[in-house]
Coordinates of C-alpha atoms in Angstrom, one line a residue:
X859 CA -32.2 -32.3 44.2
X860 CA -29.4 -33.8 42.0
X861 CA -26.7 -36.0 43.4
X862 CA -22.8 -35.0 43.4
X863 CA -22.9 -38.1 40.5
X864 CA -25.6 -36.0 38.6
X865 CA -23.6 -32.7 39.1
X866 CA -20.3 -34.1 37.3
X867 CA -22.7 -35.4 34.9
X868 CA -23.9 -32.5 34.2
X869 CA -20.6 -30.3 34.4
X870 CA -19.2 -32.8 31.9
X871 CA -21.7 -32.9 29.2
X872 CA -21.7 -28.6 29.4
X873 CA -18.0 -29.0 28.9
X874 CA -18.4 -31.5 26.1
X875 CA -21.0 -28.9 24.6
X876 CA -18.6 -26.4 25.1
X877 CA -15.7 -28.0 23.6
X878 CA -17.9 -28.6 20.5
X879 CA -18.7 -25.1 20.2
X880 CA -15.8 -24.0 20.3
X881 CA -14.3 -26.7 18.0
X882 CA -17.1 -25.7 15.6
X883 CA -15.9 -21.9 15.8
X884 CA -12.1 -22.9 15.1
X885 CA -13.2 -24.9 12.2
X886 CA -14.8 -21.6 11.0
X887 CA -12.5 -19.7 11.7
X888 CA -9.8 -22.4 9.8
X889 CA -11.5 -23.1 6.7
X890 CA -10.7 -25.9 4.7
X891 CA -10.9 -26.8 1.1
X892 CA -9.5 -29.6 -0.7
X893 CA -7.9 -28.3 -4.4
X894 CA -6.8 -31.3 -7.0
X895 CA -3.7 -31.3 -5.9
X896 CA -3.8 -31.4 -1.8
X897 CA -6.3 -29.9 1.2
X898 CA -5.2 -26.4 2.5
X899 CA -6.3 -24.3 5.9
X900 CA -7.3 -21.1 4.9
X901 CA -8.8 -17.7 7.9
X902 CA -11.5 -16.1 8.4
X903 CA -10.9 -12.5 8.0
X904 CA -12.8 -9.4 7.7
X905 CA -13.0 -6.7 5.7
X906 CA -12.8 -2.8 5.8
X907 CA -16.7 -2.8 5.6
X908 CA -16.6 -5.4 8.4
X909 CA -18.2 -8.1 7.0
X910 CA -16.2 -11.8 6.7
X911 CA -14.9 -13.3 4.0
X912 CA -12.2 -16.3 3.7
X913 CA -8.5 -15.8 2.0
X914 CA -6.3 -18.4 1.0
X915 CA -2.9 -17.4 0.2
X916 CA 0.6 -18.7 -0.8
X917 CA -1.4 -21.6 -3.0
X918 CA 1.2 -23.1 -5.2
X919 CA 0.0 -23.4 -9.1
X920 CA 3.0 -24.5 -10.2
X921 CA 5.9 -26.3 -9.0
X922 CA 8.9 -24.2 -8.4
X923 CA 11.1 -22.8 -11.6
X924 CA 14.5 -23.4 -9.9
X925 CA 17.3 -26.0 -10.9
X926 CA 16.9 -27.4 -14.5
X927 CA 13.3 -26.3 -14.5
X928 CA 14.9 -22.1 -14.6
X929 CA 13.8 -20.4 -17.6
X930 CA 11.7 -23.4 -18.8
X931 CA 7.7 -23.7 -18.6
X932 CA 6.1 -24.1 -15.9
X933 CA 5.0 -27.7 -14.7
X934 CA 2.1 -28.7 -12.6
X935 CA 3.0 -28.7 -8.5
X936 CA 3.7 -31.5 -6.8
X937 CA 0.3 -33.0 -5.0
X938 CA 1.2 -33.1 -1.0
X939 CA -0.8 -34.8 1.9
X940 CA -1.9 -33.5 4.9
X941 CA -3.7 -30.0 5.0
X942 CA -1.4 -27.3 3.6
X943 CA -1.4 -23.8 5.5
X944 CA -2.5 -20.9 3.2
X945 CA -3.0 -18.5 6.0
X946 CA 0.2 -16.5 4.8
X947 CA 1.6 -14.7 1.4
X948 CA 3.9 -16.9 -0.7
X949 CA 6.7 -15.8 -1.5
X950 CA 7.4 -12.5 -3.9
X951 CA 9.2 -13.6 -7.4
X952 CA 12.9 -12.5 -7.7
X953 CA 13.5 -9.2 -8.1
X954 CA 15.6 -6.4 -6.3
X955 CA 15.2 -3.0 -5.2
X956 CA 15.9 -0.8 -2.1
X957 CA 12.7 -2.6 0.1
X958 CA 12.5 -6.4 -0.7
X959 CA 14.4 -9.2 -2.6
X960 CA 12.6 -12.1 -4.1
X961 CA 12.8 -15.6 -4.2
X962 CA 12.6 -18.1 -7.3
X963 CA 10.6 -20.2 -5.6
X964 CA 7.0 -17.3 -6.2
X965 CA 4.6 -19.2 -8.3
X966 CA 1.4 -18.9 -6.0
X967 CA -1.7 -16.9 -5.8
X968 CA -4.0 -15.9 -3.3
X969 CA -7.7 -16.5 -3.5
X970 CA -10.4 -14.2 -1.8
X971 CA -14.4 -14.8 -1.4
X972 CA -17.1 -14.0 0.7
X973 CA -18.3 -18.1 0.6
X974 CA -17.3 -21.5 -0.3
X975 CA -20.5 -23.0 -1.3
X976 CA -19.6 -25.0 -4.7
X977 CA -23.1 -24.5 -5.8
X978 CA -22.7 -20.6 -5.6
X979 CA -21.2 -19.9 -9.1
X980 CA -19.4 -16.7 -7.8
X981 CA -18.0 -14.9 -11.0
X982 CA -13.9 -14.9 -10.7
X983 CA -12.1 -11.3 -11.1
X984 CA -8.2 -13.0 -11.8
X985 CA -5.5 -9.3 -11.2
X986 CA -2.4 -9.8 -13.3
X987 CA 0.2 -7.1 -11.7
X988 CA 1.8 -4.6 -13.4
X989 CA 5.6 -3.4 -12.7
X990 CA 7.3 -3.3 -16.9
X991 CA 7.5 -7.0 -16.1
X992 CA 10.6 -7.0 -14.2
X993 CA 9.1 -6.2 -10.5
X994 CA 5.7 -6.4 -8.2
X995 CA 3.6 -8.9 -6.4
X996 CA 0.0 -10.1 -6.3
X997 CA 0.5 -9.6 -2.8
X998 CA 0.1 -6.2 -2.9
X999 CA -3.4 -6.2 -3.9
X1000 CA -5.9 -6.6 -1.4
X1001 CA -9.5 -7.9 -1.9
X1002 CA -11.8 -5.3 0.3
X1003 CA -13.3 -3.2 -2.2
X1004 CA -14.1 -5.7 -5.0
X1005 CA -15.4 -8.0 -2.5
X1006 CA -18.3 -5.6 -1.4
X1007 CA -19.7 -6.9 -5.3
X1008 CA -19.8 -10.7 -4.2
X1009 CA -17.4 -11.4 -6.9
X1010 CA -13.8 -13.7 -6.1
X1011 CA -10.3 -12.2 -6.5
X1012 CA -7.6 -14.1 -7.4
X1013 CA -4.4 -12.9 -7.6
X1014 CA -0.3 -14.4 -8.5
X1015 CA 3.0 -14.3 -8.7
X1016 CA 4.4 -14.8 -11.8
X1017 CA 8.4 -14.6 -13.1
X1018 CA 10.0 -11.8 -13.5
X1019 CA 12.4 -9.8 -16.2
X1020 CA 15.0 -12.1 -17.3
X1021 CA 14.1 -15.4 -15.3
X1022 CA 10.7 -14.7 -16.9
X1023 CA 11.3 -13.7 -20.2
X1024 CA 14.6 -14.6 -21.5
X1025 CA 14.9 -15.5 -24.9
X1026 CA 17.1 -17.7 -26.8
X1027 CA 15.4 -18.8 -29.3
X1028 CA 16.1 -22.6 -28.7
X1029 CA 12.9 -25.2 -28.2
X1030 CA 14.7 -25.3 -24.5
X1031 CA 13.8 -21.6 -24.4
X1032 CA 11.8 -19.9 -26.7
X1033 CA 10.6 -17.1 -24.5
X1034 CA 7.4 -16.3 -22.9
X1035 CA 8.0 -18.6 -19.6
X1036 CA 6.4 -15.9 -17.3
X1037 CA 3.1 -15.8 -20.0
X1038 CA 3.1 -19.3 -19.4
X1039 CA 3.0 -19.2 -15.5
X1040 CA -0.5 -17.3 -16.1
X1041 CA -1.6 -19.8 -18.1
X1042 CA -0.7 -22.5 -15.5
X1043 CA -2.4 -20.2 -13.0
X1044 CA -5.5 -19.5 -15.1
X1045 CA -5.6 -23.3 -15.7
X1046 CA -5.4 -23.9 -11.5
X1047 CA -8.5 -21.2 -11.7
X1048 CA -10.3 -23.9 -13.7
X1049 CA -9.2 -27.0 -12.4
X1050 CA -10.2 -25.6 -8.2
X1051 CA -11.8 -22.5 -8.6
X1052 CA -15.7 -24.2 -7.9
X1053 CA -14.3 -25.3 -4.2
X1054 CA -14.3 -21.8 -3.5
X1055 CA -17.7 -21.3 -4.4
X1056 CA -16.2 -20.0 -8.0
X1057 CA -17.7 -20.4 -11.5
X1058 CA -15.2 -21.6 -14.0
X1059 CA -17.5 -20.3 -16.7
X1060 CA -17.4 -16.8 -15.8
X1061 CA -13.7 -15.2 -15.3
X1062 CA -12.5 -11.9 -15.5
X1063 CA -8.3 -11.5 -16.2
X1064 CA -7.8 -7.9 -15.3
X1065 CA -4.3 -6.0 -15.4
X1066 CA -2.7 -2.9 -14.9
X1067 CA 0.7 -1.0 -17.2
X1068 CA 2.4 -4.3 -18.0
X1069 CA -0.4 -6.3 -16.1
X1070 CA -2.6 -4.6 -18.6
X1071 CA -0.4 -5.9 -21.9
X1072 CA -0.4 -9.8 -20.5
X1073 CA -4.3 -9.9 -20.4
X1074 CA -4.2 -8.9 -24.1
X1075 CA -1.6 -10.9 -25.0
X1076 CA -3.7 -13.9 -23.6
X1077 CA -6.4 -12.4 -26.2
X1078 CA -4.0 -13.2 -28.7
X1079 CA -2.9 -16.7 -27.3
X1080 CA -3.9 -20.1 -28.6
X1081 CA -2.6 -21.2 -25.5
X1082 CA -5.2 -19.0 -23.2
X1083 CA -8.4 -20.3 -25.1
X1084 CA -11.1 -21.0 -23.2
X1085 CA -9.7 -19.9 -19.8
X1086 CA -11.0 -16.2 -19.5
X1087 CA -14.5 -14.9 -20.9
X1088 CA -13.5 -11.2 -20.2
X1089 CA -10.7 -8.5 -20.5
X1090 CA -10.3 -5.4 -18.2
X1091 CA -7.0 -3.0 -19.4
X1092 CA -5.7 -0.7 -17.7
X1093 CA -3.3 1.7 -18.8
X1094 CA -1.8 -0.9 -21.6
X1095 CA -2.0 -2.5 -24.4
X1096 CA 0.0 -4.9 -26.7
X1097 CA 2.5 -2.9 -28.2
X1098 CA 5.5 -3.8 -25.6
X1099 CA 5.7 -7.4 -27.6
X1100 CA 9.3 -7.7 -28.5
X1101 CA 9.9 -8.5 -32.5
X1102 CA 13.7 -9.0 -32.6
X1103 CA 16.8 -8.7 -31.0
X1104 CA 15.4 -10.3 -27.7
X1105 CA 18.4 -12.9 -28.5
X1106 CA 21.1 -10.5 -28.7
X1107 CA 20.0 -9.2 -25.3
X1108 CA 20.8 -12.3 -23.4
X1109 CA 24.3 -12.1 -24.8
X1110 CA 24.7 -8.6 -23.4
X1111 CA 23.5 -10.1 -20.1
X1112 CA 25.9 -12.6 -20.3
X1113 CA 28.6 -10.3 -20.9
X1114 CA 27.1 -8.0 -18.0
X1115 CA 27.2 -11.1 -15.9
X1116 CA 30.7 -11.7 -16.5
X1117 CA 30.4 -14.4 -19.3
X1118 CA 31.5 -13.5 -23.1
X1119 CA 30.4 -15.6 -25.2
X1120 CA 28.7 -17.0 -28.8
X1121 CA 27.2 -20.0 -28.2
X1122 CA 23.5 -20.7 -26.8
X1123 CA 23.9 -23.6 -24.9
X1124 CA 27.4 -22.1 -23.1
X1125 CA 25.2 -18.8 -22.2
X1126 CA 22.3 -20.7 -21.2
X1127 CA 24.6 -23.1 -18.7
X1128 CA 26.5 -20.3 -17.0
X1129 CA 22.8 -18.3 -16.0
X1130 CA 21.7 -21.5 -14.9
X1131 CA 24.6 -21.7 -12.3
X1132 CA 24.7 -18.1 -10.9
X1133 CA 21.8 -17.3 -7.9
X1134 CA 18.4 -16.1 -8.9
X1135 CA 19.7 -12.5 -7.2
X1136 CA 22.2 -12.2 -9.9
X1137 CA 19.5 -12.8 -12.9
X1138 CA 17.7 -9.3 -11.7
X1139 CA 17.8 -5.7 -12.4
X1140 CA 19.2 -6.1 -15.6
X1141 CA 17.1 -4.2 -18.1
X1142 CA 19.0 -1.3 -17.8
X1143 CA 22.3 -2.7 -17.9
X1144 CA 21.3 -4.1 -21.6
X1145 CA 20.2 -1.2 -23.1
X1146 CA 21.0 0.3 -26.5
X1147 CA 21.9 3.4 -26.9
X1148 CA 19.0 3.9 -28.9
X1149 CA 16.7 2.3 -26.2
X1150 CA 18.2 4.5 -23.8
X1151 CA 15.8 7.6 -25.4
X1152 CA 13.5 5.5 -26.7
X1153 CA 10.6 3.8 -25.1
X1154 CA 9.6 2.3 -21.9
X1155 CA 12.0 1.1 -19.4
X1156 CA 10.5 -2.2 -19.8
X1157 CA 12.9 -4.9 -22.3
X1158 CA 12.7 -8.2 -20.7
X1159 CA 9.0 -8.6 -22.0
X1160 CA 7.0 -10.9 -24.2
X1161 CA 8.1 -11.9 -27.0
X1162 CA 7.2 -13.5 -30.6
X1163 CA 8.4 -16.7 -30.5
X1164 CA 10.0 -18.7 -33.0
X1165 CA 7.9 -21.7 -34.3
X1166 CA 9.6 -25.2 -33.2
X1167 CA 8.3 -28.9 -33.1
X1168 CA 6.4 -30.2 -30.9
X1169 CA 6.6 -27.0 -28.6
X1170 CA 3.4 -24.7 -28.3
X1171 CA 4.2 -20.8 -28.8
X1172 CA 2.6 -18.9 -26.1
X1173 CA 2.8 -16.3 -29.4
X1174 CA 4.0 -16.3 -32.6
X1175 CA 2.4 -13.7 -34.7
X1176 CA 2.2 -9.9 -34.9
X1177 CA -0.3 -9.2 -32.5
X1178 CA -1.3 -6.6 -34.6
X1179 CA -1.8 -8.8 -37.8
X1180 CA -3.4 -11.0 -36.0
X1181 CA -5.7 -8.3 -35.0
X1182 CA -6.6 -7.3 -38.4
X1183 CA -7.3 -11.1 -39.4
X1184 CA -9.4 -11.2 -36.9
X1185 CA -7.1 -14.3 -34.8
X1186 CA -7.9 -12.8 -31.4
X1187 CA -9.8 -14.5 -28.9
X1188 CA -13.3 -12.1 -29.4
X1189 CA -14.4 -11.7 -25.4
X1190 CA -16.0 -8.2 -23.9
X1191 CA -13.3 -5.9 -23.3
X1192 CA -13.0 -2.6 -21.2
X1193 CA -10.0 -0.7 -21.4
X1194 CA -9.1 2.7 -21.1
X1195 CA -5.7 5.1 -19.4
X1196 CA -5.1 7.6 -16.9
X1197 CA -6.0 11.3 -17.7
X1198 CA -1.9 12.6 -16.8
X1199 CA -0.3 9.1 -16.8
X1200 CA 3.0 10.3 -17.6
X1201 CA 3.2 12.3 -14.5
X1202 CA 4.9 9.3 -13.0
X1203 CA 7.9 9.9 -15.5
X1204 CA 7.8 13.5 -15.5
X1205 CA 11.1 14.1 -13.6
X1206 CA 13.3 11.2 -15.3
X1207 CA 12.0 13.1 -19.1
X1208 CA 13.3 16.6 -17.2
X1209 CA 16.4 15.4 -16.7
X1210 CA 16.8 14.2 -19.8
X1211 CA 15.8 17.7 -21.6
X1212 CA 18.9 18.5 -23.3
X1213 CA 19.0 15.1 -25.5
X1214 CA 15.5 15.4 -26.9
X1215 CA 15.6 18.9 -27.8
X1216 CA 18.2 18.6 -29.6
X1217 CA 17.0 15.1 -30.9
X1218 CA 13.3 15.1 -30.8
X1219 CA 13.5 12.2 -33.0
X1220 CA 13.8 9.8 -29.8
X1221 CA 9.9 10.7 -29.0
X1222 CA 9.3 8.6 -32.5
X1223 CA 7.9 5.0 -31.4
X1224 CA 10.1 1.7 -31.9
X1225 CA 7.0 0.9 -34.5
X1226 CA 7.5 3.2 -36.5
X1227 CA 11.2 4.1 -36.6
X1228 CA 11.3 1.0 -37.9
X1229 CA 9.1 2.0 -40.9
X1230 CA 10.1 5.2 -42.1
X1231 CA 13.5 6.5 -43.8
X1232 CA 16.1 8.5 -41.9
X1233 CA 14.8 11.6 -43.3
X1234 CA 11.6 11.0 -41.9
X1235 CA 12.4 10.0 -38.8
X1236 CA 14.1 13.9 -38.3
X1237 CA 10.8 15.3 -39.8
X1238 CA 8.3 13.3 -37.7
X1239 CA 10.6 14.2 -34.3
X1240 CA 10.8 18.0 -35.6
X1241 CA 6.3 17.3 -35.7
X1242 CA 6.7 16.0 -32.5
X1243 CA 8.3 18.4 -30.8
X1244 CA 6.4 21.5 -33.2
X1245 CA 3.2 20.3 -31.7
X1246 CA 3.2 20.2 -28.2
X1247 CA 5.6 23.7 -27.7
X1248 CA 5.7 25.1 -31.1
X1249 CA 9.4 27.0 -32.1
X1250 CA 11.4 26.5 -29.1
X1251 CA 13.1 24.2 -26.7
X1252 CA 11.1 22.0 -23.9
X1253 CA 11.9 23.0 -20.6
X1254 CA 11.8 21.8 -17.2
X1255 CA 8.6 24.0 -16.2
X1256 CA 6.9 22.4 -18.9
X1257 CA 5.7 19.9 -16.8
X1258 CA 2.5 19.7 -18.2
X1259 CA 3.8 19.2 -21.5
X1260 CA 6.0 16.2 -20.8
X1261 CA 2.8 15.0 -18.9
X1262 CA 0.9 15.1 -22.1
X1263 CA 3.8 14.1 -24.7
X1264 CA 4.4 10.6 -22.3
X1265 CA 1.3 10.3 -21.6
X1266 CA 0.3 9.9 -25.4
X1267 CA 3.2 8.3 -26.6
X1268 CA 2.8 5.4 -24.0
X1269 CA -0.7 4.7 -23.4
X1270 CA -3.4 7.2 -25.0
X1271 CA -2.6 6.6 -28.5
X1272 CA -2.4 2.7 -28.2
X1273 CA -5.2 2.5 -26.1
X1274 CA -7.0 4.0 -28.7
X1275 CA -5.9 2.6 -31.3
X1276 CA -6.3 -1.0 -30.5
X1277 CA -10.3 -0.1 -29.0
X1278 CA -10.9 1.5 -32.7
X1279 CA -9.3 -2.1 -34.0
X1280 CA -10.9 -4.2 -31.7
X1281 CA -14.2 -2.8 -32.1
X1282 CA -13.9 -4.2 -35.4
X1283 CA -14.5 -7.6 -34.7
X1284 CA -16.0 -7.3 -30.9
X1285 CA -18.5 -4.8 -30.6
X1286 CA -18.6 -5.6 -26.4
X1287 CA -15.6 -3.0 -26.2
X1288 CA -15.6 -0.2 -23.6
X1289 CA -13.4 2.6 -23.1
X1290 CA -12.9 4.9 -20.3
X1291 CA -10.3 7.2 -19.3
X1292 CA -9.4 7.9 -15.4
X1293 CA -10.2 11.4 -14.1
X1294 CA -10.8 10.9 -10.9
X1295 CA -8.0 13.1 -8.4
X1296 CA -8.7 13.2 -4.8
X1297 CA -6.4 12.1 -1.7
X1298 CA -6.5 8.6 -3.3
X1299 CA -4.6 9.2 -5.7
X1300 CA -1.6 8.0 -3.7
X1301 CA 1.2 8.2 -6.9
X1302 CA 0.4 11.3 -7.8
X1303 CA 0.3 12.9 -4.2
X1304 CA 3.7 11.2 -3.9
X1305 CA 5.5 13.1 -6.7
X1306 CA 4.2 16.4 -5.1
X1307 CA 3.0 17.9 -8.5
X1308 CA -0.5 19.6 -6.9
X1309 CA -0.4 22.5 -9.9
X1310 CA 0.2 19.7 -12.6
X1311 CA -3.5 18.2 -13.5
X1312 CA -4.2 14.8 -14.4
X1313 CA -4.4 11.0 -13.1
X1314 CA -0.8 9.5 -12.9
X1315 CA -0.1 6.0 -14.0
X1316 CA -1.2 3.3 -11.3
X1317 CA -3.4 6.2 -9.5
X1318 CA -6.6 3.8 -10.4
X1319 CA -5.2 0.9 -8.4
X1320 CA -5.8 2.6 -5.2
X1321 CA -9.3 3.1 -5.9
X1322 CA -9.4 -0.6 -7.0
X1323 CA -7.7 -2.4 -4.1
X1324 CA -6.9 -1.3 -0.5
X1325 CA -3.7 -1.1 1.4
X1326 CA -1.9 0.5 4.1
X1327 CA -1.1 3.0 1.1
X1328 CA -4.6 4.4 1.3
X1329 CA -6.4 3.2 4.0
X1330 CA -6.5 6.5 5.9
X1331 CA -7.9 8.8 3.6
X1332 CA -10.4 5.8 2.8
X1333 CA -11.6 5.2 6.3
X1334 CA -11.5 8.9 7.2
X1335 CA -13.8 9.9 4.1
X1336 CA -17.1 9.0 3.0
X1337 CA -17.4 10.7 -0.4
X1338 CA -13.9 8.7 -0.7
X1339 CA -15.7 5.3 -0.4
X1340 CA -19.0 6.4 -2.8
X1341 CA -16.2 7.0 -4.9
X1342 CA -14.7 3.4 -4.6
X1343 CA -17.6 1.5 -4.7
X1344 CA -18.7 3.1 -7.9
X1345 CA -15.7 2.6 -9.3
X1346 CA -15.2 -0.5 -8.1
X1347 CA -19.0 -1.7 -9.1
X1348 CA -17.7 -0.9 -13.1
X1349 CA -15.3 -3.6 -12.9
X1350 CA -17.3 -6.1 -11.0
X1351 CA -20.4 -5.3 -13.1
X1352 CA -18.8 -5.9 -15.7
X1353 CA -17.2 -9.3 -14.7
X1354 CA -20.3 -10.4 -13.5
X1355 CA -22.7 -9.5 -17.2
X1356 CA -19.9 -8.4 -19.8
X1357 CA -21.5 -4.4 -19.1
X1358 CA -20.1 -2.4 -16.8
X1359 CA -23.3 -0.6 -16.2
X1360 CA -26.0 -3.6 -16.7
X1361 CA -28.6 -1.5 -14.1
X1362 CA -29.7 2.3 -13.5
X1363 CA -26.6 3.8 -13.0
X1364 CA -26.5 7.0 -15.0
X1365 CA -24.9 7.5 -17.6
X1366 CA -24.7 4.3 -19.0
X1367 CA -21.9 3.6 -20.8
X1368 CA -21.8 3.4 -24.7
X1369 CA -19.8 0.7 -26.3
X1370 CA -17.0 1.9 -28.0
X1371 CA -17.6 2.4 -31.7
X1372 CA -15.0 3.6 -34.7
X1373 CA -18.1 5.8 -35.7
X1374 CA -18.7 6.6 -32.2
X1375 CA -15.7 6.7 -30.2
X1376 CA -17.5 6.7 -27.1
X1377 CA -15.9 7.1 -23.7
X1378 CA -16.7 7.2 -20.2
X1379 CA -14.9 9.4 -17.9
X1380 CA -14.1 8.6 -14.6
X1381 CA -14.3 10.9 -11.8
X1382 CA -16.5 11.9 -8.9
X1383 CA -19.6 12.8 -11.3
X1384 CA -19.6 10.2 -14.2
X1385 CA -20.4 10.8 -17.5
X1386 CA -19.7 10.0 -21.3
X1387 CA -17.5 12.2 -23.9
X1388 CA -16.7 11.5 -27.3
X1389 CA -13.1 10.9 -29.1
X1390 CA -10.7 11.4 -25.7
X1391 CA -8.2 13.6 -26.1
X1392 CA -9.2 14.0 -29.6
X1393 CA -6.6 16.7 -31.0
X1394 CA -3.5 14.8 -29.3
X1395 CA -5.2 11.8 -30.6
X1396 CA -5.5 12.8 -34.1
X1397 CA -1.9 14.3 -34.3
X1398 CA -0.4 11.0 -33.4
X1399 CA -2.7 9.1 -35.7
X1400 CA -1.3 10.8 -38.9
X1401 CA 2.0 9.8 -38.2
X1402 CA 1.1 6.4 -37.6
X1403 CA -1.3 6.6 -40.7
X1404 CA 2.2 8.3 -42.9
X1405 CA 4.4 5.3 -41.7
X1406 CA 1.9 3.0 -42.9
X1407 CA 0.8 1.1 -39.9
X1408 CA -2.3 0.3 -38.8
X1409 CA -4.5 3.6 -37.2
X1410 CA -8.0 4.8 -35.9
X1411 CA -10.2 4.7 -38.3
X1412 CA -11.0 8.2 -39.4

């Protein structure tokens, strides 16, 4: 029989026992990993599927962009001791709308895997947001459904409109500062990516609309080498790149803002002193007249910089010279659009009816207004118009035809056009276009369309990430989630091998070739086509090929 002095003995070696246990299960449940510039606390969480993975969020990449450092690139964050706590979202970048305001103080990401073995080589999937540049978060973007692939998601914050992309074409601010903060945050990828169980020798930069354009644009970049090894597009290309005027835009801010003005430094001064609230929502309020027809609502936006001494252009070329010189950073691509992406602007072109009818000239791109005469910028907007409703006016029950003429205009036609280019010089390119409509298709179900076919712009990303936004039709559904986690095995196939179907999965997809012009279509069957959209296609190439600018290949 044990003694009262065993007993306590006893008792207290269970309770140290315990106490370890328990200590052991908080340490899981608090991971910790120590990046090159401090040791953070990350959780435990778990996903839709219920397994575990860990998160880290609100990691800083860069130090904040606020004081003297506004408008500048980015610089390396300031190392800190002590363990940092990454259980919770940094903070959004400025911007302003009816739900949220930002802060200047943004540039973080999040970083999502199922272990943190540094042996595990993990391939890296990093999402660059869309939102025409001026609005959006990584946030937003949630890492169940990629996860169920064993790959990592990353995802950031980057600036914004004009704190991001305002151009004066000084040394001091050449443009290009938000490009930069995903270079700094591609560089962070490289630099701590391996304590996460990450390999820094295979990353995937994957966008969406704008998000889409950065990814290419850091094909283009000297300043991006060697920091990706793979491209995935979606619904964008490079042709937002700003050649001009860009300048002339800050001085309208200015005069917006309440400064008039002609010189640089006295401009550049004045939006250094006003609050990062008042350095949003501006796009519209610098319009031209001309860009009020023409072209995406999306101005504050990369630009091509001017060269300067001793500072390193994020981009300072033609993308699309570059292109045809072959200067592009030659790494697998997929890229492809939304069946009906212009749904999503199907009520602002309505309204807007009576102006392109009677000037159909304003469906014309920027690109190649600014090649033809005056004459033929009336005939090619007569074509335009000629083509998709033959000898009469547009009207607002043409729905499907303002689907199809934004649609093409914004994304089909580019997308196209730079796969047939690319496939010149990279023969890894795939294209797809997005077919798929079903309850997840949360943008499109939003804008209460249901006789209007097609895939609205952003429709994809819900099949991609999950969020509150689709999380019941998801969890109520099962054909839903076969439908996501084919969808979602594409993109982390093709992260993982550069093919987006390296096994049995029928059909496989074709590269894209000019002779070719294979596709793979999207939906709840699968399959391959040939030359998307062909007819539209074709149309829209002629111009192009007329104005003298680069087209598909015939």
């Amino acid at each position: 029989m044990c003694s009262s002095k065993n007993k306590s003995l006893v008792f207290l070696i269970l309770c140290i026992q315990i106490i370890g246990i328990l200590s052991s299960r908080k340490c899981n449940r608090d991971p910790i990993v120590t990046t090159k510039e401090g040791t953070i606390r990350g959780v435990v969480d778990e996903l839709v599927d219920g397994s575990t993975y860990y998160r880290f969020r609100g990691i800083p990449y860069a130090s904040a962009p606020v004081g003297n450092l506004r408008f500048k690139a980015p610089v390396p964050p300031q190392p800190w001791q002590g363990i940092r706590d990454a259980s919770n979202f940094g903070n959004i970048c400025s911007q302003f709308n009816e739900t949220y305001q930002g802060d200047e103080d943004c540039l973080f990401l999040n970083v999502y895997t199922k272990t943190l073995s540094k042996n595990a080589k993990t391939p890296v999937m990093v999402f660059i947001h869309g939102g025409s540049f001026s609005q959006g978060s990584g946030n937003f973007f949630l890492p169940d459904f990629l996860l169920q692939h064993n790959v990592i998601l990353v995802t950031l914050n980057y600036r914004l409109e004009m704190l991001g992309f305002l151009t004066l074409d000084t040394p001091e601010v050449p443009g290009n500062a938000a490009m930069r903060d995903q270079v700094m945050a591609l560089k962070w990828v490289q630099n701590n990516i391996v304590q996460f169980g990450g390999d820094p020798n295979s990353v995937t930069i994957f966008g969406e609309s704008s998000g889409a354009a950065a990814v290419v644009y850091h094909m283009f970049s000297p300043m991006s080498i060697g920091l990706f090894h793979r491209v995935i597009a979606e619904s964008g290309s490079y042709d937002l790149a700003r050649r001009e005027g860009e300048k002339e835009r800050a001085f309208r801010a200015g005069k917006v803002l309440g400064k008039e003005t002609n010189n640089v430094q006295e401009l550049l001064d004045f939006f250094k002193s006003l609050e990062a609230s008042k350095l949003t929502n501006l796009t519209i309020a610098t319009l031209t007249d001309d860009e009020k027809f023409r072209g995406l609502p999306a101005k504050f936006v990369p630009s091509i910089e001017k060269k300067y001494p001793g500072v390193q252009a994020f981009m300072d070329e033609d993308p699309t010279k570059m292109l045809l010189e072959g200067k592009i950073n030659r790494v697998p691509l997929m890229i492809g659009y939304n069946s009906g992406e212009g749904l999503i602007m199907t009520q602002y072109h309505a309204a807007l009816l009576d102006v392109y009818n009677k000037q159909p000239s304003f469906y014309v791109p920027k690109e190649i207004v600014d090649r033809i005469t005056k004459d033929q910028l009336t005939d090619f907007g007569s074509r335009i118009k000629k083509f998709y409703v033959g000898d009469r006016d547009i009207t607002k029950e043409d729905l499907g035809i303002i689907r199809d003429i934004q649609t093409d205009i914004h994304f089909s036609y580019t997308t196209h056009r730079f796969a047939d280019l690319y496939s010149k010089v990279c023969q890894q390119t795939y294209m797809y276009r997005f077919d798929s409509v079903t309850e997840l298709n949360v943008i499109k179900n939003s804008l209460n369309l249901p006789n209007v076919g097609g895939v609205s712009h952003a429709d994809e990303l819900f099949y991609l990430f999950y969020n509150y936004l689709n999380e019941k039709p998801y969890k109520g559904q099962k054909k839903l989630r076969d439908i996501v986690f084919k969808v979602t095995k594409l993109w982390a196939d093709f992260a993982k091998t550069s093919l987006p179907t390296p096994t049995h999965l029928e059909p496989k997809w074709q590269p894209y070739t000019v002779q070719g012009k294979v596709y793979y279509i999207i939906d709840q069957q699968f399959s391959q086509g040939k030359y998307a959209d062909k007819e539209r296609m074709e149309f829209w190439n002629k111009l192009y090929e007329e104005a003298g600018l680069p087209h598909i290949a015939n």
